[in-house]
Coordinates of C-alpha atoms and ligand atoms in Angstrom, one line a residue:
X1 CA -8.6 -13.8 -53.8
X2 CA -5.9 -11.8 -54.7
X3 CA -7.3 -8.9 -52.9
X4 CA -7.9 -10.9 -49.6
X5 CA -4.7 -11.9 -49.6
X6 CA -3.4 -8.2 -50.1
X7 CA -4.6 -7.1 -48.0
X8 CA -3.5 -10.1 -45.5
X9 CA -0.2 -8.9 -46.5
X10 CA -1.1 -5.2 -46.0
X11 CA -2.0 -6.1 -41.9
X12 CA 1.3 -8.2 -41.6
X13 CA 3.8 -5.9 -43.3
X14 CA 2.1 -2.9 -41.2
X15 CA 1.7 -5.0 -37.9
X16 CA 6.1 -5.9 -38.3
X17 CA 7.0 -2.2 -39.6
X18 CA 4.8 -1.3 -36.4
X19 CA 7.0 -3.7 -33.9
X20 CA 9.8 -2.8 -35.6
X21 CA 9.2 0.9 -35.0
X22 CA 7.9 0.2 -31.2
X23 CA 11.1 -2.2 -31.0
X24 CA 13.5 0.9 -32.0
X25 CA 12.3 3.2 -29.8
X26 CA 12.1 1.6 -26.7
X27 CA 15.6 0.5 -27.1
X28 CA 15.9 3.5 -27.7
X29 CA 14.7 5.3 -24.7
X30 CA 16.4 2.3 -23.1
X31 CA 19.7 3.5 -23.8
X32 CA 18.4 7.1 -23.8
X33 CA 17.3 6.4 -20.3
X34 CA 20.6 4.4 -19.5
X35 CA 22.2 7.4 -20.3
X36 CA 21.1 9.8 -18.2
X37 CA 20.7 7.7 -15.4
X38 CA 23.0 4.3 -15.1
X39 CA 20.7 1.9 -12.5
X40 CA 23.2 -0.9 -13.2
X41 CA 22.0 -4.4 -12.9
X42 CA 19.7 -4.2 -15.4
X43 CA 19.8 -6.1 -18.4
X44 CA 22.9 -4.4 -21.1
X45 CA 21.6 -2.5 -24.0
X46 CA 24.6 -3.4 -25.7
X47 CA 25.6 -6.2 -28.0
X48 CA 27.3 -9.2 -25.5
X49 CA 30.9 -10.0 -27.4
X50 CA 32.2 -13.2 -28.4
X51 CA 36.1 -14.1 -28.9
X52 CA 35.1 -16.0 -32.8
X53 CA 37.4 -19.2 -32.3
X54 CA 37.4 -19.2 -28.6
X55 CA 37.8 -22.8 -28.3
X56 CA 40.9 -22.5 -31.0
X57 CA 42.6 -20.2 -28.7
X58 CA 41.6 -21.5 -25.3
X59 CA 43.0 -25.1 -26.9
X60 CA 42.4 -28.9 -25.7
X61 CA 41.2 -29.9 -22.5
X62 CA 44.6 -31.3 -19.8
X63 CA 45.0 -34.5 -20.0
X64 CA 43.8 -36.8 -17.7
X65 CA 47.9 -37.1 -15.8
X66 CA 47.8 -33.6 -16.3
X67 CA 49.1 -32.3 -12.6
X68 CA 46.2 -29.4 -13.0
X69 CA 47.5 -26.7 -11.0
X70 CA 51.0 -27.5 -11.9
X71 CA 50.8 -24.5 -14.5
X72 CA 49.1 -21.7 -13.0
X73 CA 48.4 -22.9 -9.2
X74 CA 45.5 -22.7 -10.0
X75 CA 43.3 -25.8 -11.1
X76 CA 43.5 -25.7 -15.2
X77 CA 40.4 -27.9 -15.6
X78 CA 38.2 -26.4 -13.9
X79 CA 39.2 -22.8 -16.2
X80 CA 39.5 -24.5 -19.4
X81 CA 35.4 -26.6 -18.7
X82 CA 33.4 -22.5 -18.2
X83 CA 33.0 -20.7 -20.8
X84 CA 34.5 -16.6 -21.7
X85 CA 31.0 -15.0 -20.9
X86 CA 29.6 -17.2 -17.8
X87 CA 26.9 -15.6 -15.7
X88 CA 28.2 -14.8 -12.3
X89 CA 26.3 -14.7 -9.1
X90 CA 25.0 -10.7 -8.4
X91 CA 26.9 -10.2 -4.7
X92 CA 26.6 -6.8 -4.0
X93 CA 23.5 -6.0 -0.9
X94 CA 20.4 -6.1 -2.7
X95 CA 20.5 -2.3 -2.1
X96 CA 23.3 -1.5 -4.9
X97 CA 20.7 -2.4 -8.2
X98 CA 18.2 0.3 -6.9
X99 CA 20.7 3.1 -6.8
X100 CA 21.0 5.7 -9.8
X101 CA 24.1 7.2 -10.6
X102 CA 23.9 10.5 -12.4
X103 CA 25.0 11.2 -15.5
X104 CA 28.3 10.0 -16.3
X105 CA 30.5 13.0 -18.1
X106 CA 31.8 12.2 -21.4
X107 CA 35.1 10.3 -19.6
X108 CA 35.8 7.0 -20.0
X109 CA 38.4 4.4 -18.0
X110 CA 41.4 2.1 -19.8
X111 CA 41.8 -0.7 -18.5
X112 CA 45.1 -1.9 -18.0
X113 CA 46.1 -6.3 -17.7
X114 CA 49.6 -7.4 -17.5
X115 CA 50.5 -10.7 -17.8
X116 CA 52.8 -13.6 -17.1
X117 CA 52.3 -16.6 -19.4
X118 CA 48.9 -17.3 -17.9
X119 CA 46.3 -19.3 -19.2
X120 CA 44.4 -18.6 -21.9
X121 CA 40.8 -18.9 -20.7
X122 CA 41.3 -17.3 -17.6
X123 CA 42.6 -14.6 -19.6
X124 CA 39.6 -14.3 -22.3
X125 CA 37.0 -14.9 -19.1
X126 CA 38.9 -12.1 -17.7
X127 CA 38.7 -9.4 -20.6
X128 CA 34.6 -10.8 -22.0
X129 CA 34.0 -10.4 -18.5
X130 CA 34.9 -6.4 -19.2
X131 CA 33.5 -6.1 -22.4
X132 CA 30.5 -7.4 -21.7
X133 CA 29.6 -6.2 -18.5
X134 CA 30.4 -2.6 -19.0
X135 CA 28.8 0.2 -20.8
X136 CA 30.9 0.3 -23.9
X137 CA 31.2 4.4 -23.8
X138 CA 32.6 4.0 -20.4
X139 CA 35.6 1.7 -21.6
X140 CA 38.2 3.4 -23.8
X141 CA 40.0 0.5 -24.1
X142 CA 41.5 -2.5 -22.1
X143 CA 45.2 -2.4 -22.6
X144 CA 46.7 -6.2 -22.4
X145 CA 49.9 -6.1 -21.5
X146 CA 52.2 -9.4 -22.3
X147 CA 54.8 -9.6 -19.7
X148 CA 57.1 -11.2 -22.2
X149 CA 54.8 -14.8 -21.9
X150 CA 56.7 -17.2 -23.6
X151 CA 53.6 -17.7 -26.2
X152 CA 53.4 -14.5 -28.0
X153 CA 49.6 -15.4 -29.5
X154 CA 48.4 -15.8 -25.8
X155 CA 48.0 -12.5 -26.3
X156 CA 47.4 -11.6 -29.6
X157 CA 45.0 -13.4 -30.4
X158 CA 42.6 -11.4 -28.1
X159 CA 43.0 -8.0 -30.8
X160 CA 40.1 -9.1 -32.4
X161 CA 38.4 -8.5 -29.5
X162 CA 36.9 -4.9 -30.0
X163 CA 39.0 -2.3 -28.1
X164 CA 41.5 -4.8 -27.0
X165 CA 45.0 -3.7 -27.6
X166 CA 48.0 -5.3 -27.5
X167 CA 51.2 -4.8 -25.9
X168 CA 54.3 -6.9 -25.4
X169 CA 57.5 -6.5 -23.8
X170 CA 60.5 -7.2 -25.2
X171 CA 61.5 -8.7 -22.3
X172 CA 60.3 -9.9 -18.8
X173 CA 59.5 -6.3 -17.3
X174 CA 57.5 -7.7 -13.8
X175 CA 53.8 -6.6 -12.8
X176 CA 55.0 -2.7 -12.2
X177 CA 56.7 -1.7 -15.2
X178 CA 54.5 -3.9 -17.3
X179 CA 51.0 -1.7 -15.5
X180 CA 53.4 1.1 -15.9
X181 CA 53.9 0.7 -19.2
X182 CA 49.7 0.4 -20.4
X183 CA 49.8 3.2 -18.1
X184 CA 51.8 4.9 -20.6
X185 CA 49.8 3.7 -23.5
X186 CA 46.2 4.3 -22.1
X187 CA 44.2 7.4 -24.3
X188 CA 41.0 7.3 -20.9
X189 CA 40.5 9.5 -18.0
X190 CA 41.2 6.6 -15.7
X191 CA 42.8 3.4 -14.8
X192 CA 41.2 0.4 -13.6
X193 CA 44.3 -2.1 -13.3
X194 CA 43.2 -5.9 -12.8
X195 CA 44.8 -8.8 -12.5
X196 CA 44.4 -11.5 -15.9
X197 CA 42.3 -14.4 -13.3
X198 CA 39.8 -11.6 -13.0
X199 CA 36.1 -11.7 -13.7
X200 CA 33.9 -8.0 -13.0
X201 CA 30.8 -8.8 -12.1
X202 CA 27.9 -6.7 -12.4
X203 CA 28.0 -3.0 -12.7
X204 CA 31.4 -2.9 -11.0
X205 CA 32.6 0.2 -12.8
X206 CA 30.0 2.7 -12.2
X207 CA 30.3 3.3 -8.7
X208 CA 33.8 4.1 -8.7
X209 CA 33.5 6.4 -11.3
X210 CA 31.4 7.7 -8.7
X211 CA 33.7 8.2 -6.5
X212 CA 37.0 9.1 -8.2
X213 CA 34.2 12.1 -9.8
X214 CA 33.6 13.6 -6.7
X215 CA 37.4 13.1 -5.5
X216 CA 40.1 12.9 -8.2
X217 CA 42.3 12.3 -5.7
X218 CA 40.9 9.1 -3.8
X219 CA 42.5 5.6 -5.4
X220 CA 38.9 2.7 -4.8
X221 CA 39.1 -0.5 -4.9
X222 CA 36.8 -3.1 -5.5
X223 CA 34.6 -5.3 -3.1
X224 CA 37.5 -8.8 -4.6
X225 CA 35.5 -11.8 -5.0
X226 CA 37.0 -15.1 -4.9
X227 CA 37.5 -16.9 -7.1
X228 CA 37.9 -20.8 -6.2
X229 CA 41.3 -21.5 -7.2
X230 CA 40.5 -25.3 -7.6
X231 CA 36.4 -24.7 -8.5
X232 CA 36.4 -21.6 -10.2
X233 CA 32.9 -21.3 -7.9
X234 CA 32.3 -16.9 -7.8
X235 CA 31.7 -16.5 -4.0
X236 CA 31.0 -13.3 -2.8
X237 CA 33.4 -11.7 0.4
X238 CA 33.0 -9.4 3.0
X239 CA 31.9 -6.1 2.4
X240 CA 33.3 -4.8 5.5
X241 CA 37.0 -4.9 5.3
X242 CA 39.4 -3.1 4.6
X243 CA 43.3 -3.4 4.0
X244 CA 46.7 -2.8 6.5
X245 CA 49.7 -4.0 7.1
X246 CA 51.9 -5.2 9.5
X247 CA 55.9 -3.7 10.1
X248 CA 57.2 -6.6 8.3
X249 CA 55.0 -4.6 5.4
X250 CA 53.0 -7.8 4.6
X251 CA 49.3 -6.5 4.0
X252 CA 46.8 -8.0 6.2
X253 CA 42.6 -7.2 6.3
X254 CA 41.3 -5.9 9.1
X255 CA 37.6 -5.4 9.5
X256 CA 36.2 -1.5 10.0
X257 CA 36.2 -0.5 14.0
X258 CA 32.7 -0.3 15.7
X259 CA 32.6 2.9 15.2
X260 CA 33.4 3.0 10.9
X261 CA 30.5 0.8 11.3
X262 CA 28.0 2.7 13.1
X263 CA 29.5 6.1 10.9
X264 CA 28.4 4.4 7.9
X265 CA 24.7 4.6 8.2
X266 CA 24.4 2.1 5.3
X267 CA 26.3 -1.1 4.2
X268 CA 26.2 0.1 1.0
X269 CA 29.1 3.1 1.7
X270 CA 32.1 3.4 0.1
X271 CA 34.6 3.4 3.8
X272 CA 38.2 4.5 3.6
X273 CA 40.6 1.4 4.3
X274 CA 44.2 2.5 4.7
X275 CA 45.8 0.5 1.9
X276 CA 44.0 -1.7 -0.9
X277 CA 44.8 -5.2 -1.1
X278 CA 46.7 -5.6 -4.9
X279 CA 46.1 -5.1 -7.9
X280 CA 42.4 -4.3 -8.5
X281 CA 41.9 -1.2 -8.7
X282 CA 40.6 2.1 -9.9
X283 CA 42.5 6.1 -10.1
X284 CA 42.7 8.8 -12.4
X285 CA 45.3 9.0 -14.9
X286 CA 46.1 12.6 -14.2
X287 CA 46.2 11.5 -9.8
X288 CA 48.5 8.0 -11.6
X289 CA 51.2 10.8 -13.1
X290 CA 51.2 12.9 -10.6
X291 CA 52.1 10.5 -7.8
X292 CA 54.8 9.1 -10.3
X293 CA 52.4 6.2 -11.3
X294 CA 54.4 3.3 -9.5
X295 CA 58.3 3.5 -8.9
X296 CA 59.4 1.2 -11.5
X297 CA 62.7 0.6 -9.1
X298 CA 60.0 -2.2 -7.5
X299 CA 61.0 -5.9 -9.4
X300 CA 58.4 -7.7 -10.5
X301 CA 56.0 -8.9 -7.9
X302 CA 55.3 -6.9 -4.4
X303 CA 54.3 -3.6 -2.4
X304 CA 52.9 -1.4 -4.9
X305 CA 49.3 -1.8 -3.4
X306 CA 51.0 0.0 -0.3
X307 CA 53.5 2.2 -2.5
X308 CA 50.0 3.0 -4.5
X309 CA 47.8 3.4 -1.1
X310 CA 50.9 5.3 1.5
X311 CA 50.9 8.0 -1.8
X312 CA 47.8 8.8 -2.6
X313 CA 47.0 9.1 1.2
X314 CA 50.4 11.1 2.4
X315 CA 50.5 13.6 -0.3
X316 CA 46.6 14.3 -1.0
X317 CA 44.5 12.1 -1.5
X318 CA 43.0 9.0 0.3
X319 CA 42.1 5.4 -0.8
X320 CA 38.3 3.9 -0.9
X321 CA 36.7 1.1 -0.7
X322 CA 33.3 0.7 -2.4
X323 CA 31.1 -2.0 -1.6
X324 CA 28.8 -1.6 -4.8
X325 CA 31.5 -3.5 -6.8
X326 CA 32.4 -6.1 -6.9
X327 CA 35.4 -8.2 -9.2
X328 CA 35.9 -11.6 -8.9
X329 CA 39.5 -12.9 -8.8
X330 CA 41.4 -15.9 -8.4
X331 CA 43.6 -16.0 -5.1
X332 CA 46.5 -18.9 -5.3
X333 CA 48.4 -19.8 -2.9
X334 CA 51.9 -19.2 -4.7
X335 CA 53.9 -17.6 -8.2
X336 CA 53.4 -20.3 -10.2
X337 CA 56.4 -17.8 -12.1
X338 CA 60.1 -17.5 -11.8
X339 CA 61.9 -14.4 -9.3
X340 CA 64.9 -14.0 -11.3
X341 CA 66.0 -12.5 -7.9
X342 CA 64.5 -15.2 -5.6
X343 CA 61.3 -15.2 -4.5
X344 CA 61.6 -13.3 -0.7
X345 CA 64.8 -10.9 -2.0
X346 CA 62.2 -9.6 -4.2
X347 CA 59.4 -8.7 -2.3
X348 CA 62.2 -8.1 0.7
X349 CA 63.8 -5.4 -1.2
X350 CA 61.0 -3.7 -3.0
X351 CA 59.5 -3.6 0.4
X352 CA 62.2 -1.9 2.0
X353 CA 61.9 1.2 -0.7
X354 CA 58.4 1.7 0.1
X355 CA 60.2 2.4 4.0
X356 CA 63.0 4.1 2.5
X357 CA 60.9 6.5 0.9
X358 CA 57.3 6.7 2.9
X359 CA 58.2 5.9 6.8
X360 CA 59.8 8.6 7.7
X361 CA 61.7 7.4 11.1
X362 CA 59.6 4.7 11.4
X363 CA 61.3 2.6 8.5
X364 CA 62.9 1.4 12.1
X365 CA 60.4 -1.0 13.0
X366 CA 60.0 -2.2 9.3
X367 CA 63.6 -2.9 10.0
X368 CA 62.8 -4.4 13.5
X369 CA 60.3 -6.5 11.3
X370 CA 62.7 -7.3 9.5
X371 CA 66.3 -7.2 9.8
X372 CA 67.8 -9.4 6.7
X373 CA 66.5 -6.1 4.7
X374 CA 69.6 -3.5 6.1
X375 CA 72.2 -5.4 4.1
X376 CA 70.2 -5.5 1.2
X377 CA 70.9 -2.9 -2.1
X378 CA 67.6 -1.7 -2.6
X379 CA 68.3 0.9 -5.5
X380 CA 68.7 4.4 -5.9
X381 CA 65.9 5.9 -4.8
X382 CA 65.9 9.4 -5.6
X383 CA 62.5 10.1 -8.4
X384 CA 61.1 8.2 -4.9
X385 CA 61.8 11.1 -3.5
X386 CA 61.3 13.9 -5.9
X387 CA 57.8 12.9 -6.2
X388 CA 57.5 13.1 -2.0
X389 CA 59.7 16.6 -1.9
X390 CA 57.1 18.1 -4.9
X391 CA 54.0 17.1 -3.8
X392 CA 54.8 18.2 -0.7
X393 CA 53.5 14.8 1.1
X394 CA 53.0 14.5 4.9
X395 CA 55.4 12.9 7.6
X396 CA 53.8 9.2 7.8
X397 CA 53.4 9.9 11.4
X398 CA 50.2 12.2 10.4
X399 CA 48.5 8.3 8.7
X400 CA 49.5 6.6 11.9
X401 CA 47.3 9.1 13.5
X402 CA 44.7 9.9 11.1
X403 CA 43.8 6.8 8.3
X404 CA 45.6 3.9 10.5
X405 CA 46.1 3.7 14.6
X406 CA 44.8 0.0 14.1
X407 CA 48.9 -0.2 13.1
X408 CA 50.9 0.3 17.1
X409 CA 54.1 0.6 17.8
X410 CA 56.1 -2.8 18.4
X411 CA 54.7 -3.2 22.3
X412 CA 54.5 0.6 23.8
X413 CA 55.7 -1.2 27.0
X414 CA 59.4 -1.7 25.4
X415 CA 61.8 0.8 26.1
X416 CA 64.4 -0.1 24.0
X417 CA 64.9 -2.6 21.2
X418 CA 66.9 -4.6 18.3
X419 CA 70.2 -6.4 19.0
X420 CA 71.3 -5.6 22.2
X421 CA 74.9 -4.7 21.5
X422 CA 78.2 -4.3 23.2
X423 CA 80.6 -3.0 20.3
X424 CA 81.1 -5.5 17.8
X425 CA 79.2 -7.9 19.4
X426 CA 75.7 -8.9 20.1
X427 CA 74.1 -11.0 22.3
X428 CA 73.1 -13.9 20.8
X429 CA 70.7 -17.0 21.6
X430 CA 71.4 -20.5 21.7
X431 CA 68.1 -22.5 21.0
X432 CA 69.7 -26.3 22.6
X433 CA 71.2 -24.9 26.0
X434 CA 68.8 -22.0 26.5
X435 CA 72.2 -20.2 27.3
X436 CA 73.4 -16.8 26.5
X437 CA 76.2 -15.8 24.3
X438 CA 78.3 -12.4 22.8
X439 CA 79.0 -13.3 18.7
X440 CA 80.2 -11.0 16.5
X441 CA 76.6 -8.9 14.8
X442 CA 75.6 -10.0 12.1
X443 CA 72.2 -8.3 10.4
X444 CA 71.2 -11.9 9.2
X445 CA 71.7 -13.9 12.3
X446 CA 67.9 -14.2 13.2
X447 CA 69.2 -14.9 16.8
X448 CA 70.6 -11.4 17.5
X449 CA 67.7 -9.6 16.7
X450 CA 64.3 -9.7 18.6
X451 CA 65.4 -8.2 22.6
X452 CA 63.7 -6.1 23.6
X453 CA 63.5 -4.3 27.3
X454 CA 60.6 -4.2 28.4
X455 CA 59.7 -1.1 31.3
X456 CA 56.2 -2.4 32.8
X457 CA 57.3 -5.9 33.3
X458 CA 61.5 -5.1 33.7
X459 CA 62.3 -7.2 31.4
X460 CA 65.0 -7.9 29.1
X461 CA 63.2 -10.1 26.4
X462 CA 64.1 -12.1 23.5
X463 CA 61.1 -13.3 21.7
X464 CA 58.7 -14.3 24.5
X465 CA 61.3 -15.8 26.6
X466 CA 62.8 -13.4 29.5
X467 CA 66.2 -13.1 30.1
X468 CA 66.7 -15.2 33.4
X469 CA 69.7 -15.3 36.1
X470 CA 69.9 -19.4 37.2
X471 CA 71.4 -19.5 40.4
X472 CA 72.4 -16.5 40.9
X473 CA 75.3 -16.4 38.4
X474 CA 74.1 -18.3 35.1
X475 CA 72.1 -16.5 31.9
X476 CA 69.6 -18.2 30.4
X477 CA 66.5 -17.2 28.4
X478 CA 63.7 -18.6 30.3
X479 CA 59.3 -18.2 30.2
X480 CA 58.3 -14.5 31.4
X481 CA 57.2 -15.0 35.2
X482 CA 58.0 -11.6 36.8
X483 CA 60.3 -13.2 39.2
X484 CA 63.2 -11.1 40.2
X485 CA 66.0 -13.9 38.4
X486 CA 64.2 -11.3 35.8
X487 CA 63.9 -7.6 37.4
X488 CA 66.4 -5.4 35.5
X489 CA 66.9 -1.9 34.9
X490 CA 69.0 -0.3 32.6
X491 CA 71.4 3.2 33.8
X492 CA 73.4 5.1 31.1
X493 CA 74.4 1.7 29.3
X494 CA 74.5 -0.8 32.8
X495 CA 71.8 -3.5 32.7
X496 CA 71.5 -3.6 37.1
X497 CA 69.6 -7.2 38.0
X498 CA 67.2 -5.6 40.3
X499 CA 68.1 -7.9 43.5
X500 CA 71.4 -7.7 43.6
X501 CA 72.1 -4.2 42.3
X502 CA 74.8 -6.4 39.9
X503 CA 75.8 -5.6 36.3
X504 CA 75.4 -7.5 32.9
X505 CA 79.2 -7.8 32.4
X506 CA 80.6 -9.8 29.1
X507 CA 83.6 -12.2 30.0
X508 CA 87.0 -12.2 28.4
X509 CA 85.8 -15.9 26.3
X510 CA 82.0 -13.5 24.9
X511 CA 80.5 -15.2 28.4
X512 CA 78.2 -13.4 30.0
X513 CA 77.7 -12.9 33.8
X514 CA 77.0 -10.6 36.8
X515 CA 79.5 -9.2 38.8
X516 CA 79.6 -5.3 40.6
X517 CA 79.1 -2.4 38.5
X518 CA 82.5 -0.4 37.4
X519 CA 81.8 3.1 36.5
X520 CA 82.9 3.5 32.9
X521 CA 83.9 -0.3 32.2
X522 CA 84.0 -1.2 28.6
X523 CA 82.6 -5.4 29.7
X524 CA 79.4 -3.8 31.0
X525 CA 77.9 -0.9 28.8
X526 CA 75.6 -1.6 26.3
X527 CA 73.5 -0.7 23.6
X528 CA 69.6 -2.2 22.1
X529 CA 70.0 -0.7 18.0
X530 CA 66.9 1.4 18.3
X531 CA 66.2 3.0 21.8
X532 CA 62.5 5.0 22.8
X533 CA 63.9 6.5 26.0
X534 CA 66.8 8.5 27.2
X535 CA 68.2 6.7 29.4
X536 CA 68.7 7.7 33.0
X537 CA 72.2 8.0 33.2
X538 CA 72.9 8.3 36.5
X539 CA 74.4 5.0 37.5
X540 CA 73.5 4.1 41.1
X541 CA 75.2 1.3 43.2
X542 CA 78.3 1.9 41.4
X543 CA 81.6 1.4 43.0
Ligands
UDP1 N1 52.2 -10.7 -13.8 C1 53.2 -10.0 -14.8 N2 54.8 -10.6 -14.5 C2 55.0 -11.1 -13.3 C3 54.6 -11.2 -12.5 C4 52.9 -11.4 -12.0 O1 52.2 -8.9 -15.9 O2 56.8 -10.6 -13.7 C5 51.0 -10.2 -13.9 C6 50.4 -11.6 -13.0 O3 50.1 -12.1 -14.8 C7 49.1 -10.8 -12.7 C8 49.0 -10.2 -11.8 O4 50.3 -9.6 -11.9 O5 48.5 -10.2 -13.5 C9 49.2 -10.2 -10.6 O6 50.0 -11.5 -9.7 P1 49.5 -12.5 -9.3 O7 48.2 -12.5 -9.4 O8 50.5 -13.7 -9.2 O9 49.3 -11.8 -7.8 P2 48.4 -12.1 -6.4 O10 47.3 -11.7 -7.0 O11 49.2 -13.4 -5.9 O12 49.2 -10.3 -6.0
MN2 MN1 46.2 -12.3 -9.3

């Protein structure tokens, strides 16, 4: 009996030992295999993290009558109801799962998340998704920069999570300076910037690292999937869009050109992009520092994505989007936080800094699109200009020709545009009467801007309307018809109605009229703010 029992025990023990040995070796084997060849998307061999008192940290659900969008401009209840480690649909192209990334060199990434009054559940999910979906040996740390949130504990309670470091600003610095502070704290070889309401998806980091290890001067962005601001449902974004902007320096998405699509071959291949969309990108810490980081003169929010993109392109690097890397972000319609300097002015001032430093002569197109920017004081640009000359950066014209040919000069048929001036007086439209008059030039008076001389149709345009002669003497703005009442030519500084040979003239009471052309008459001399072609300086039909 005793023997039988001990035999049984021995058999059980040895089976257990065998299973344990097998389990350990196979685990080691998996980890080893994983270390050497990173095939991303399989079950991670590292232990998931949890915040011990998650429920306590996140707090109670919003009251029934609470406006769930009020505090964060996304649905607070939806966010609160989700666990921090929810699973996500794998939105990558199916073949991304089979890519094996070469053994990563022993280089690590510091993830930098700046936040100001972020919803706790969204912030926690951002951090937990990083810790649980990234091989630990690739992550140096997650640096949370608390940009002076009202409640210090939003950040500090997360410092118990592995690898998480929290730094708190003494005063509100804004997104850009907060990220700079995070970068200065960072010890990793690479920096990955994330917003505080993101979720990284399976295998997100390896494909990004793969690109920067091949070219250390690359700024890489994942494809940014959409976390619905109401339902928090996670949806795939198109992996075929690149980032660009218009002359107002507003970001916009652009489809890849037909040529770019065919050249790519595979939908999984990274592609070049004129700009990154915003806050989510990876860059080598060294390249970021050499580029002067972000311009620390940028305030609160905005334009830093264009700044870093332009810098990287113009100063010897590039910008790429990597479709096999997916990160979700809650896109929302408004900013839920205050802008101490006013929302619109802050963005305008930030874009003005970028235009002044990086657009060269082309900045005049920016001012044409954003006339109110002229009068703003953008502060000193000294440091940025120094970076530009130290790195011997290329002119914006090169970028237009080689990187962003889609950014056309505003109507190439226009030989001149801007304000149409006579001395300190500007031509101004009057909406009600559809008339025009002269008034003292005023940068912020929009009815004085957007005049253009279109050489193709020989018309003087103001927005969509054309300067037209009614009843042979009244000057009005009408729909463009290309009729003889709207055909003008410019001779020197004179503006001549082609059909009659008469000149546009200002009268004593600042009214506009047509009269015989007289050489040298000041009342017949007109200038546009921007002249793209030299004027024919031989007046004709002048008595
Ligand atoms: N942010 C910050 N300080 C600020 C404004 C914003 O730290 O003064 C953070 C914000 O919490 C978020 C990131 O910067 O993590 C980007 O802001 P937001 O999500 O509002 O920008 P969007 O995604 O709309 O471009
Ligand atoms: Mn955001």
